[in-house]
Amino acid sequence: MTGGEGILSDLLARSHRVSPRDLPMLIDEAGRRLGLSSARLYVPDLQQVHLIALPYPARQDTPALEIDDSVAGLAYRTQRIQRTRDGCTAWLPLIDGIERLGVMVITAPELDPYLLESCTALAGLTALLVASKATYSDLLVARERSRAMTIQAELLWSYLPPRAIGTDQVTSSAALEPAYDIGGDAFDHNLTENVLHLALLDAMGHDLASGGSSAAALAACRATRRDGGTLTDIATTIDRTLDLWIPGRLLTAVIANVDISSGWFTWVNCGHPPPLLLRDDAVLLHALERTPQPPLALGFHSDTPPTQHRVRLQPGDRILLYTDGVTEARAPNGDLFGEERLADTVIRSMAAGHNAAEALRSLVDHLMHYQQGQRRDDATVMLIEWHP
């Protein structure tokens, strides 16, 4: 085993029994053994505006970095290594799958190719450690927050999957606001052997009962899917569950599958805005519009299951799912954000070279500025890409 491999192996072995608070020190120590002067870890805040330094005893007052206006932010946005001209400092993205977890900043008298390669491996291992520790560490979770979270938002975030998942054939990314007091919006995406499963939910209201409705719907969705149920079975189970346990709280939903090999997109739409199909940097108007069906929680679908629809995607196609809080967002003069502006913002962002996760982050930022703080509803958006 070479020196670098031995250091990473030792880091992995020691990481099992250290607390999340000690992780930054452990990473820094491994970096110094590789030949670095220092290695510092930054994670994004919940709204992906700043990069926040993980606490380190010798550096308690490290300032936050702007994601939109710093070299560290550029590494985070592009998922590419950034270096200073003198070659002594580099910013390495921390990525788990395609989910962006943060940035590792490294310094050394000279970052030669061999050392940089070793540090790239260190960044990959660090991302896995951060992802695993965050599942049971309030320290890491709290570090990403700038203020208190409402109970309904805490409930929903505990149920949500990572904001980005994917393979070399298909990806799905999601974004939602307001992050700290989200009410009834929720999303789910999951990869099985050959299928990407998707769900976008919007529960009526903006209180704890709304969050409970969406959480119960996610649980019903997953339980039915994992038991081999179809999209129609999932919708029917959600409808029956909410009608029984949380009556009177309507919920709209798009529940869908993408067959990764063939590109077939199959979906049911229960009272939700229709998905948008983006092809060759343009929207195919009305391509995924179908006859409206009633929302869930009325018990209607127990007797009349929702209709399942299907279209064949072309390589490179993108599907945009969104809640009405996006298109119905208003500027101070009353103008709606609208479906056309939504699609155009995403298309322009991706045409500029942004990946899907960055395109949605930019979209949410644009949406918040458009409303100038006058938010009226939750806003959630998902972007799916099929790129076999």
Short mmCIF file of C-alpha atoms in Angstrom, two decimals:
data_model
loop_
_atom_site.label_atom_id
_atom_site.label_comp_id
_atom_site.label_asym_id
_atom_site.label_seq_id
_atom_site.Cartn_x
_atom_site.Cartn_y
_atom_site.Cartn_z
CA MET A 1 0.00 0.00 0.00
CA THR A 2 1.45 3.39 -1.03
CA GLY A 3 1.81 6.29 1.39
CA GLY A 4 -1.28 8.16 0.20
CA GLU A 5 -3.43 5.04 0.18
CA GLY A 6 -2.24 4.15 3.67
CA ILE A 7 -3.13 7.63 4.98
CA LEU A 8 -6.63 7.44 3.50
CA SER A 9 -7.08 3.92 4.82
CA ASP A 10 -6.06 5.09 8.29
CA LEU A 11 -8.45 8.06 8.03
CA LEU A 12 -11.33 5.75 7.18
CA ALA A 13 -10.51 3.40 10.06
CA ARG A 14 -10.28 6.25 12.59
CA SER A 15 -13.42 8.00 11.32
CA HIS A 16 -15.71 5.25 12.59
CA ARG A 17 -15.23 6.22 16.22
CA VAL A 18 -14.80 9.98 16.13
CA SER A 19 -17.60 12.43 16.79
CA PRO A 20 -18.78 14.72 13.98
CA ARG A 21 -17.18 17.60 15.89
CA ASP A 22 -13.75 15.99 15.48
CA LEU A 23 -14.13 15.28 11.76
CA PRO A 24 -12.61 18.60 10.50
CA MET A 25 -9.53 18.04 12.68
CA LEU A 26 -9.20 14.45 11.44
CA ILE A 27 -9.37 15.58 7.80
CA ASP A 28 -6.85 18.36 8.41
CA GLU A 29 -4.48 15.88 10.07
CA ALA A 30 -4.76 13.49 7.10
CA GLY A 31 -4.09 16.38 4.72
CA ARG A 32 -0.94 17.37 6.60
CA ARG A 33 0.29 13.78 6.42
CA LEU A 34 -0.21 13.94 2.64
CA GLY A 35 1.93 17.09 2.49
CA LEU A 36 -0.58 19.92 2.89
CA SER A 37 -0.25 22.97 5.09
CA SER A 38 -3.97 22.83 5.89
CA ALA A 39 -7.32 21.39 4.79
CA ARG A 40 -10.54 23.19 5.75
CA LEU A 41 -14.14 22.10 5.22
CA TYR A 42 -17.07 24.29 4.18
CA VAL A 43 -20.72 23.25 3.84
CA PRO A 44 -23.56 25.23 2.23
CA ASP A 45 -26.26 26.83 4.32
CA LEU A 46 -29.76 25.43 3.81
CA GLN A 47 -30.65 28.02 1.16
CA GLN A 48 -27.31 27.62 -0.64
CA VAL A 49 -26.31 31.26 -0.30
CA HIS A 50 -23.17 30.88 1.83
CA LEU A 51 -20.48 28.30 2.48
CA ILE A 52 -20.03 27.86 6.23
CA ALA A 53 -16.78 26.59 7.74
CA LEU A 54 -17.14 23.49 9.90
CA PRO A 55 -15.88 24.24 13.41
CA TYR A 56 -12.20 23.68 14.13
CA PRO A 57 -10.70 24.47 17.56
CA ALA A 58 -7.85 26.56 16.14
CA ARG A 59 -10.12 28.47 13.72
CA GLN A 60 -13.36 29.32 15.47
CA ASP A 61 -14.07 32.59 13.64
CA THR A 62 -13.62 31.60 10.00
CA PRO A 63 -15.94 33.87 7.98
CA ALA A 64 -18.60 32.48 5.68
CA LEU A 65 -18.01 32.63 1.92
CA GLU A 66 -20.52 33.79 -0.67
CA ILE A 67 -21.48 31.01 -3.09
CA ASP A 68 -22.13 33.53 -5.86
CA ASP A 69 -19.02 35.64 -5.23
CA SER A 70 -16.03 33.55 -4.18
CA VAL A 71 -13.62 31.04 -5.66
CA ALA A 72 -14.89 28.47 -3.17
CA GLY A 73 -18.40 29.18 -4.41
CA LEU A 74 -17.25 28.70 -8.00
CA ALA A 75 -15.91 25.25 -7.11
CA TYR A 76 -19.24 24.46 -5.44
CA ARG A 77 -21.36 25.75 -8.33
CA THR A 78 -19.40 24.06 -11.12
CA GLN A 79 -18.28 20.94 -9.20
CA ARG A 80 -14.78 21.54 -10.55
CA ILE A 81 -11.45 22.11 -8.82
CA GLN A 82 -10.34 25.75 -8.70
CA ARG A 83 -6.70 26.81 -8.13
CA THR A 84 -4.82 30.02 -7.46
CA ARG A 85 -2.27 31.18 -10.02
CA ASP A 86 0.64 30.49 -7.71
CA GLY A 87 -0.56 26.88 -7.34
CA CYS A 88 -0.48 26.96 -3.55
CA THR A 89 -4.22 26.89 -2.84
CA ALA A 90 -7.05 24.84 -4.33
CA TRP A 91 -10.77 24.47 -3.72
CA LEU A 92 -12.09 20.92 -4.20
CA PRO A 93 -15.84 20.21 -4.41
CA LEU A 94 -17.28 17.68 -1.97
CA ILE A 95 -19.76 15.51 -3.89
CA ASP A 96 -21.77 12.48 -2.81
CA GLY A 97 -23.06 10.95 -6.05
CA ILE A 98 -24.20 14.18 -7.71
CA GLU A 99 -25.31 15.86 -4.47
CA ARG A 100 -23.16 18.90 -3.62
CA LEU A 101 -22.09 18.76 0.02
CA GLY A 102 -19.58 21.60 0.17
CA VAL A 103 -15.96 22.46 -0.55
CA MET A 104 -12.57 21.50 0.86
CA VAL A 105 -9.94 24.27 0.76
CA ILE A 106 -6.36 23.01 0.73
CA THR A 107 -3.03 24.86 0.90
CA ALA A 108 0.54 23.67 0.42
CA PRO A 109 3.94 25.14 -0.52
CA GLU A 110 3.37 23.50 -3.91
CA LEU A 111 0.36 21.52 -5.14
CA ASP A 112 2.04 19.24 -7.64
CA PRO A 113 -0.11 16.86 -9.74
CA TYR A 114 0.60 13.86 -7.50
CA LEU A 115 -0.39 15.75 -4.33
CA LEU A 116 -3.50 17.17 -5.99
CA GLU A 117 -4.52 13.68 -7.09
CA SER A 118 -4.14 12.42 -3.51
CA CYS A 119 -6.19 15.38 -2.24
CA THR A 120 -8.93 14.66 -4.78
CA ALA A 121 -9.20 11.20 -3.26
CA LEU A 122 -9.21 12.80 0.19
CA ALA A 123 -12.09 15.08 -0.87
CA GLY A 124 -14.05 12.08 -2.15
CA LEU A 125 -13.61 10.22 1.13
CA THR A 126 -14.42 13.38 3.09
CA ALA A 127 -17.72 13.76 1.23
CA LEU A 128 -18.72 10.23 2.20
CA LEU A 129 -17.80 10.87 5.84
CA VAL A 130 -19.73 14.16 5.99
CA ALA A 131 -22.78 12.51 4.40
CA SER A 132 -22.72 9.62 6.86
CA LYS A 133 -22.12 11.75 9.97
CA ALA A 134 -24.87 14.24 9.05
CA THR A 135 -27.54 11.55 9.43
CA TYR A 136 -27.11 11.53 13.20
CA SER A 137 -25.36 14.81 14.04
CA ASP A 138 -27.21 17.95 15.04
CA LEU A 139 -23.85 19.73 14.94
CA LEU A 140 -23.56 19.35 11.17
CA VAL A 141 -27.25 20.03 10.59
CA ALA A 142 -27.30 23.13 12.78
CA ARG A 143 -24.16 24.46 11.08
CA GLU A 144 -26.14 24.70 7.84
CA ARG A 145 -28.90 26.81 9.41
CA SER A 146 -28.97 30.55 9.89
CA ARG A 147 -32.19 30.65 11.92
CA ALA A 148 -34.76 28.48 13.65
CA MET A 149 -36.98 26.16 11.64
CA THR A 150 -40.73 25.75 12.06
CA ILE A 151 -42.04 22.41 13.28
CA GLN A 152 -43.77 21.63 9.97
CA ALA A 153 -40.57 22.40 8.07
CA GLU A 154 -38.54 20.22 10.45
CA LEU A 155 -41.04 17.42 9.86
CA LEU A 156 -40.83 17.65 6.08
CA TRP A 157 -37.03 18.02 5.86
CA SER A 158 -36.68 14.84 7.94
CA TYR A 159 -38.62 12.97 5.23
CA LEU A 160 -36.96 14.48 2.17
CA PRO A 161 -34.24 12.66 0.21
CA PRO A 162 -31.03 14.36 -1.00
CA ARG A 163 -31.74 17.26 -3.33
CA ALA A 164 -29.89 15.61 -6.23
CA ILE A 165 -29.53 11.97 -7.24
CA GLY A 166 -28.53 10.27 -10.47
CA THR A 167 -26.33 8.06 -12.60
CA ASP A 168 -24.54 8.52 -15.90
CA GLN A 169 -27.92 7.96 -17.62
CA VAL A 170 -30.44 9.93 -15.63
CA THR A 171 -30.43 12.65 -12.96
CA SER A 172 -33.03 14.34 -10.78
CA SER A 173 -32.56 17.59 -8.87
CA ALA A 174 -34.94 19.50 -6.62
CA ALA A 175 -35.14 22.83 -4.80
CA LEU A 176 -37.72 24.25 -2.43
CA GLU A 177 -38.43 27.47 -0.58
CA PRO A 178 -39.06 28.85 1.98
CA ALA A 179 -36.50 26.48 3.45
CA TYR A 180 -37.10 27.35 7.12
CA ASP A 181 -40.91 27.38 7.13
CA ILE A 182 -41.96 25.21 4.21
CA GLY A 183 -45.57 24.20 4.77
CA GLY A 184 -47.02 21.54 2.48
CA ASP A 185 -44.68 21.05 -0.49
CA ALA A 186 -42.56 17.91 -0.66
CA PHE A 187 -40.68 15.83 -3.22
CA ASP A 188 -39.26 12.36 -3.57
CA HIS A 189 -36.92 10.71 -6.03
CA ASN A 190 -35.49 7.23 -5.90
CA LEU A 191 -33.41 4.94 -8.12
CA THR A 192 -34.20 1.26 -8.47
CA GLU A 193 -32.52 -1.21 -10.81
CA ASN A 194 -33.75 0.42 -14.00
CA VAL A 195 -36.28 3.06 -12.94
CA LEU A 196 -36.12 6.60 -11.60
CA HIS A 197 -39.18 7.16 -9.43
CA LEU A 198 -40.46 10.72 -8.87
CA ALA A 199 -43.12 12.40 -6.76
CA LEU A 200 -43.97 16.06 -6.27
CA LEU A 201 -46.62 16.89 -3.66
CA ASP A 202 -48.45 20.05 -2.65
CA ALA A 203 -50.69 19.88 0.43
CA MET A 204 -53.31 22.54 1.06
CA GLY A 205 -52.42 25.10 3.69
CA HIS A 206 -49.21 26.17 5.38
CA ASP A 207 -49.34 24.71 8.87
CA LEU A 208 -48.41 21.56 10.78
CA ALA A 209 -51.39 19.67 9.35
CA SER A 210 -50.13 20.52 5.85
CA GLY A 211 -46.69 19.20 6.68
CA GLY A 212 -48.28 16.11 8.21
CA SER A 213 -50.31 15.52 5.06
CA SER A 214 -47.26 15.62 2.83
CA ALA A 215 -45.23 13.47 5.24
CA ALA A 216 -48.00 10.87 5.36
CA ALA A 217 -48.25 10.98 1.56
CA LEU A 218 -44.49 10.38 1.21
CA ALA A 219 -44.71 7.44 3.61
CA ALA A 220 -47.65 5.98 1.68
CA CYS A 221 -45.79 6.49 -1.59
CA ARG A 222 -42.67 4.70 -0.39
CA ALA A 223 -44.50 1.85 1.34
CA THR A 224 -46.56 1.12 -1.76
CA ARG A 225 -43.63 1.47 -4.16
CA ARG A 226 -41.40 -0.81 -2.09
CA ASP A 227 -44.19 -3.40 -2.01
CA GLY A 228 -44.23 -3.45 -5.82
CA GLY A 229 -47.19 -1.13 -6.34
CA THR A 230 -47.80 0.78 -9.56
CA LEU A 231 -48.15 4.55 -9.90
CA THR A 232 -51.93 4.12 -9.78
CA ASP A 233 -51.59 2.03 -6.61
CA ILE A 234 -49.47 4.76 -5.03
CA ALA A 235 -52.01 7.49 -5.83
CA THR A 236 -54.87 5.36 -4.54
CA THR A 237 -53.04 4.56 -1.30
CA ILE A 238 -52.25 8.23 -0.67
CA ASP A 239 -55.86 9.16 -1.41
CA ARG A 240 -57.25 6.53 0.96
CA THR A 241 -54.71 7.26 3.72
CA LEU A 242 -55.30 11.01 3.80
CA ASP A 243 -59.07 10.65 3.53
CA LEU A 244 -59.00 8.34 6.55
CA TRP A 245 -56.47 10.05 8.83
CA ILE A 246 -56.23 13.70 7.74
CA PRO A 247 -59.61 14.43 6.11
CA GLY A 248 -60.30 17.76 4.49
CA ARG A 249 -56.65 18.44 3.59
CA LEU A 250 -56.47 18.22 -0.19
CA LEU A 251 -53.17 17.32 -1.79
CA THR A 252 -52.16 17.60 -5.43
CA ALA A 253 -49.45 15.38 -6.86
CA VAL A 254 -47.51 14.23 -9.88
CA ILE A 255 -46.19 10.70 -9.42
CA ALA A 256 -43.97 9.35 -12.18
CA ASN A 257 -41.38 6.85 -13.38
CA VAL A 258 -38.62 7.16 -15.96
CA ASP A 259 -37.51 3.88 -17.51
CA ILE A 260 -33.77 4.47 -17.64
CA SER A 261 -33.09 2.08 -20.53
CA SER A 262 -35.95 2.96 -22.88
CA GLY A 263 -36.77 6.54 -21.92
CA TRP A 264 -40.46 5.92 -21.33
CA PHE A 265 -41.86 8.57 -18.99
CA THR A 266 -44.99 7.35 -17.18
CA TRP A 267 -47.02 9.53 -14.82
CA VAL A 268 -50.29 10.22 -13.05
CA ASN A 269 -51.40 13.77 -12.31
CA CYS A 270 -53.89 14.41 -9.52
CA GLY A 271 -54.90 18.07 -9.60
CA HIS A 272 -51.34 19.33 -10.12
CA PRO A 273 -49.84 21.68 -12.75
CA PRO A 274 -48.80 19.55 -15.74
CA PRO A 275 -45.10 18.77 -16.18
CA LEU A 276 -43.12 20.68 -18.80
CA LEU A 277 -41.08 18.86 -21.43
CA LEU A 278 -37.89 20.67 -22.46
CA ARG A 279 -36.19 19.60 -25.68
CA ASP A 280 -33.38 21.32 -27.60
CA ASP A 281 -33.51 24.39 -25.32
CA ALA A 282 -37.23 24.94 -25.88
CA VAL A 283 -40.52 23.95 -24.25
CA LEU A 284 -42.73 21.52 -26.17
CA LEU A 285 -46.02 23.27 -25.50
CA HIS A 286 -48.82 21.11 -24.08
CA ALA A 287 -46.74 17.93 -24.62
CA LEU A 288 -47.54 16.57 -21.13
CA GLU A 289 -50.96 18.16 -20.59
CA ARG A 290 -53.80 15.70 -20.07
CA THR A 291 -57.40 15.82 -18.86
CA PRO A 292 -57.35 17.13 -15.25
CA GLN A 293 -58.03 14.60 -12.49
CA PRO A 294 -59.20 15.30 -8.93
CA PRO A 295 -56.65 15.92 -6.17
CA LEU A 296 -55.95 13.37 -3.46
CA ALA A 297 -57.52 13.06 0.03
CA LEU A 298 -61.13 13.08 -1.23
CA GLY A 299 -61.45 9.30 -1.36
CA PHE A 300 -62.48 9.66 -5.00
CA HIS A 301 -59.63 7.59 -6.43
CA SER A 302 -60.47 4.54 -4.29
CA ASP A 303 -63.40 3.88 -6.63
CA THR A 304 -62.00 5.57 -9.75
CA PRO A 305 -58.20 5.15 -9.92
CA PRO A 306 -56.37 7.95 -11.76
CA THR A 307 -55.40 7.49 -15.39
CA GLN A 308 -51.79 6.64 -16.13
CA HIS A 309 -50.13 8.44 -19.06
CA ARG A 310 -46.96 7.62 -21.02
CA VAL A 311 -44.64 9.31 -23.54
CA ARG A 312 -41.28 8.32 -25.01
CA LEU A 313 -38.43 10.70 -24.21
CA GLN A 314 -35.58 11.51 -26.56
CA PRO A 315 -31.96 11.50 -25.33
CA GLY A 316 -31.22 14.86 -23.72
CA ASP A 317 -34.85 15.60 -22.83
CA ARG A 318 -35.58 17.34 -19.55
CA ILE A 319 -38.79 17.30 -17.53
CA LEU A 320 -39.69 20.15 -15.22
CA LEU A 321 -42.08 19.50 -12.32
CA TYR A 322 -43.22 22.39 -10.14
CA THR A 323 -45.81 23.49 -7.61
CA ASP A 324 -48.13 26.42 -8.24
CA GLY A 325 -46.17 28.51 -5.73
CA VAL A 326 -43.55 28.93 -8.46
CA THR A 327 -45.71 30.10 -11.34
CA GLU A 328 -48.12 32.07 -9.12
CA ALA A 329 -45.37 34.02 -7.37
CA ARG A 330 -46.00 37.74 -7.84
CA ALA A 331 -43.80 40.77 -8.29
CA PRO A 332 -44.70 43.85 -6.20
CA ASN A 333 -46.68 45.20 -9.21
CA GLY A 334 -48.81 42.03 -9.25
CA ASP A 335 -47.29 40.34 -12.31
CA LEU A 336 -47.15 36.55 -12.07
CA PHE A 337 -43.85 34.72 -12.45
CA GLY A 338 -45.60 32.38 -14.87
CA GLU A 339 -44.81 29.16 -16.67
CA GLU A 340 -42.99 30.86 -19.54
CA ARG A 341 -40.58 32.72 -17.25
CA LEU A 342 -40.01 29.50 -15.25
CA ALA A 343 -39.01 27.49 -18.33
CA ASP A 344 -36.97 30.32 -19.83
CA THR A 345 -34.97 30.82 -16.63
CA VAL A 346 -34.04 27.14 -16.45
CA ILE A 347 -33.26 26.87 -20.17
CA ARG A 348 -31.02 29.95 -20.11
CA SER A 349 -29.19 28.72 -17.03
CA MET A 350 -28.44 25.31 -18.52
CA ALA A 351 -27.51 26.82 -21.87
CA ALA A 352 -24.90 28.84 -19.96
CA GLY A 353 -23.32 25.57 -18.84
CA HIS A 354 -24.86 25.17 -15.38
CA ASN A 355 -25.63 21.67 -14.15
CA ALA A 356 -29.21 20.88 -13.11
CA ALA A 357 -28.67 21.49 -9.40
CA GLU A 358 -27.08 24.87 -10.08
CA ALA A 359 -29.82 25.78 -12.56
CA LEU A 360 -32.45 25.20 -9.86
CA ARG A 361 -30.44 27.10 -7.24
CA SER A 362 -30.28 30.05 -9.64
CA LEU A 363 -33.98 29.71 -10.37
CA VAL A 364 -34.92 29.87 -6.69
CA ASP A 365 -32.65 32.89 -6.21
CA HIS A 366 -34.30 34.58 -9.20
CA LEU A 367 -37.75 33.73 -7.85
CA MET A 368 -37.00 35.21 -4.42
CA HIS A 369 -35.71 38.42 -5.97
CA TYR A 370 -38.76 38.58 -8.26
CA GLN A 371 -41.09 38.56 -5.24
CA GLN A 372 -38.85 40.97 -3.28
CA GLY A 373 -39.64 39.19 -0.05
CA GLN A 374 -43.41 39.14 -0.55
CA ARG A 375 -43.74 35.35 -0.54
CA ARG A 376 -47.28 33.94 -0.62
CA ASP A 377 -46.81 30.18 -1.00
CA ASP A 378 -44.33 27.34 -0.96
CA ALA A 379 -42.35 26.95 -4.18
CA THR A 380 -40.83 23.62 -5.19
CA VAL A 381 -39.33 22.55 -8.50
CA MET A 382 -37.75 19.35 -9.83
CA LEU A 383 -35.65 18.94 -12.97
CA ILE A 384 -35.17 15.49 -14.49
CA GLU A 385 -32.69 14.76 -17.28
CA TRP A 386 -32.50 11.61 -19.37
CA HIS A 387 -29.06 11.41 -20.98
CA PRO A 388 -28.32 7.79 -21.94
#
